XYZ file of C-alpha atoms in Angstrom:
170
model
C 0.079 0.188 -0.040
C 1.560 3.330 -0.928
C 1.908 5.275 2.340
C 2.540 8.735 3.613
C 1.884 10.364 6.883
C -1.096 12.444 7.599
C -1.553 14.902 10.550
C -5.173 14.065 10.861
C -4.674 10.313 11.088
C -1.815 10.479 13.456
C 0.968 8.639 11.298
C -1.479 6.071 10.009
C -0.881 4.780 6.496
C -2.517 6.891 3.510
C -3.925 4.863 0.644
C -3.701 7.638 -2.279
C -6.064 5.999 -4.902
C -5.492 8.784 -7.412
C -1.971 6.966 -8.114
C -3.486 3.588 -8.279
C -5.051 2.285 -11.573
C -8.929 1.963 -11.214
C -9.015 -1.827 -11.769
C -6.715 -2.335 -8.599
C -8.394 -0.047 -6.181
C -11.161 -2.090 -4.699
C -9.404 -5.203 -4.191
C -6.512 -3.207 -2.497
C -9.056 -1.499 -0.253
C -10.990 -4.669 0.732
C -7.764 -6.347 1.529
C -6.523 -3.191 3.691
C -9.812 -3.257 5.596
C -9.541 -6.977 6.042
C -6.027 -6.587 7.448
C -6.958 -3.950 10.055
C -6.645 -4.887 13.766
C -8.995 -3.407 16.439
C -8.010 0.362 16.911
C -6.146 0.595 13.684
C -6.958 2.484 10.662
C -5.821 4.190 7.480
C -6.725 7.270 5.490
C -8.117 6.897 1.716
C -7.696 9.813 -0.630
C -9.703 10.031 -3.968
C -10.553 12.475 -6.568
C -14.162 11.799 -6.204
C -16.760 11.132 -3.371
C -16.142 7.383 -2.421
C -19.700 6.951 -1.062
C -20.312 3.773 -3.344
C -17.306 2.173 -1.783
C -18.778 2.878 1.642
C -21.778 0.896 0.680
C -19.698 -2.069 -0.505
C -17.746 -2.036 2.810
C -20.982 -2.102 4.644
C -22.140 -5.103 2.807
C -18.874 -6.807 3.402
C -17.798 -5.841 6.927
C -21.080 -4.511 8.569
C -20.229 -2.983 11.856
C -16.625 -4.283 11.694
C -15.226 -0.991 10.387
C -15.695 2.643 10.914
C -15.914 5.432 8.200
C -15.066 9.169 8.759
C -14.763 11.835 6.079
C -11.929 14.067 6.821
C -12.052 16.144 3.611
C -15.064 16.153 1.258
C -13.998 17.769 -2.049
C -14.631 19.401 -4.497
C -11.179 18.270 -5.704
C -9.982 15.776 -3.008
C -11.879 13.459 -0.772
C -10.250 11.873 2.323
C -11.654 9.216 4.477
C -10.445 7.506 7.567
C -11.319 3.901 7.672
C -10.845 2.015 11.002
C -11.487 -1.347 12.760
C -13.235 -0.147 16.112
C -11.597 -1.020 19.446
C -13.111 -4.133 20.923
C -14.077 -5.342 17.311
C -13.410 -9.205 17.662
C -13.587 -11.491 14.595
C -16.082 -14.340 15.046
C -16.565 -17.814 13.568
C -19.198 -19.725 11.884
C -19.629 -23.716 11.597
C -21.243 -24.782 8.488
C -22.015 -27.971 6.765
C -21.010 -28.046 3.090
C -22.688 -30.718 0.999
C -20.738 -32.405 -2.023
C -22.801 -30.295 -4.464
C -21.682 -27.132 -2.567
C -25.030 -26.448 -0.823
C -24.209 -24.809 2.542
C -26.289 -24.761 5.853
C -25.371 -23.467 9.299
C -24.760 -26.092 11.782
C -24.479 -26.224 15.526
C -21.639 -24.409 17.101
C -20.290 -27.655 18.689
C -20.719 -29.842 15.513
C -17.645 -32.030 15.092
C -15.411 -30.763 12.130
C -14.724 -32.922 9.262
C -16.816 -35.414 7.168
C -20.355 -36.032 8.686
C -20.986 -39.434 7.189
C -23.495 -38.398 4.467
C -20.799 -37.059 1.969
C -20.804 -33.369 3.494
C -18.217 -31.947 5.550
C -18.438 -29.586 8.611
C -16.169 -26.582 8.271
C -15.484 -23.426 10.333
C -15.503 -19.991 8.638
C -12.958 -18.185 10.779
C -11.970 -14.440 11.412
C -15.359 -13.107 10.219
C -15.423 -9.343 10.759
C -17.628 -8.257 13.626
C -21.147 -7.075 12.305
C -20.978 -9.378 9.260
C -24.292 -10.802 8.322
C -24.601 -14.680 8.468
C -26.494 -14.311 5.113
C -23.558 -12.622 3.699
C -21.149 -15.363 4.694
C -23.527 -17.936 3.324
C -23.749 -16.175 0.014
C -19.796 -16.246 -0.276
C -19.741 -19.847 0.675
C -22.259 -20.950 -2.179
C -20.424 -23.331 -4.598
C -17.317 -23.764 -2.292
C -16.186 -27.266 -1.974
C -12.980 -27.325 0.289
C -10.384 -30.031 -0.465
C -10.340 -33.124 1.546
C -9.168 -32.625 5.093
C -9.854 -28.757 5.118
C -12.184 -28.062 8.126
C -11.271 -24.240 8.508
C -11.796 -21.483 5.874
C -10.695 -17.873 6.565
C -13.142 -15.432 5.762
C -10.372 -13.504 3.845
C -10.131 -16.524 1.513
C -13.843 -16.365 0.706
C -13.373 -12.664 -0.163
C -10.428 -13.715 -2.444
C -12.456 -16.283 -4.088
C -15.230 -13.851 -4.799
C -12.638 -11.184 -6.023
C -11.307 -13.717 -8.722
C -9.340 -16.339 -7.163
C -10.925 -19.815 -8.103
C -10.779 -21.033 -4.521
C -9.440 -18.312 -2.414
C -6.118 -19.890 -2.358
C -7.548 -23.231 -0.843
C -5.808 -25.313 -3.723
C -2.319 -24.045 -3.185
């Protein structure tokens, strides 16, 4: 991530989108938000209002991030994006059928094959505030390799953003 210091963000990284090709921006931003730890943040600088990005981040991270305008045009917009203090990632146990159908299962369900050809897996590191329905939508069609019982949320995002399996195949 290209960084500079910003007095308004107390030496946090600054992601200046004006210097990044448009086709690379959102993937970089999504990964930057995913990598934030509670209490950390970065500033995003753009030549237009990033409001549509705010809505995309809400759909991906829910209450797991904060959005604060630092400057609002007309030529430059700057937004501080952060992970709130106390934001703890969660996990969700799911049963994935051989055909890719997914259902939430009990939190204490045994991980691994369930005897019917399906497999119980745990999706880990889900950002706080993420809707269960959003996790389930990301899981549709995912068939983890044999023996895989844990799937990091960021791998599901990577799969949605173009990786065939979110890096599960190697």
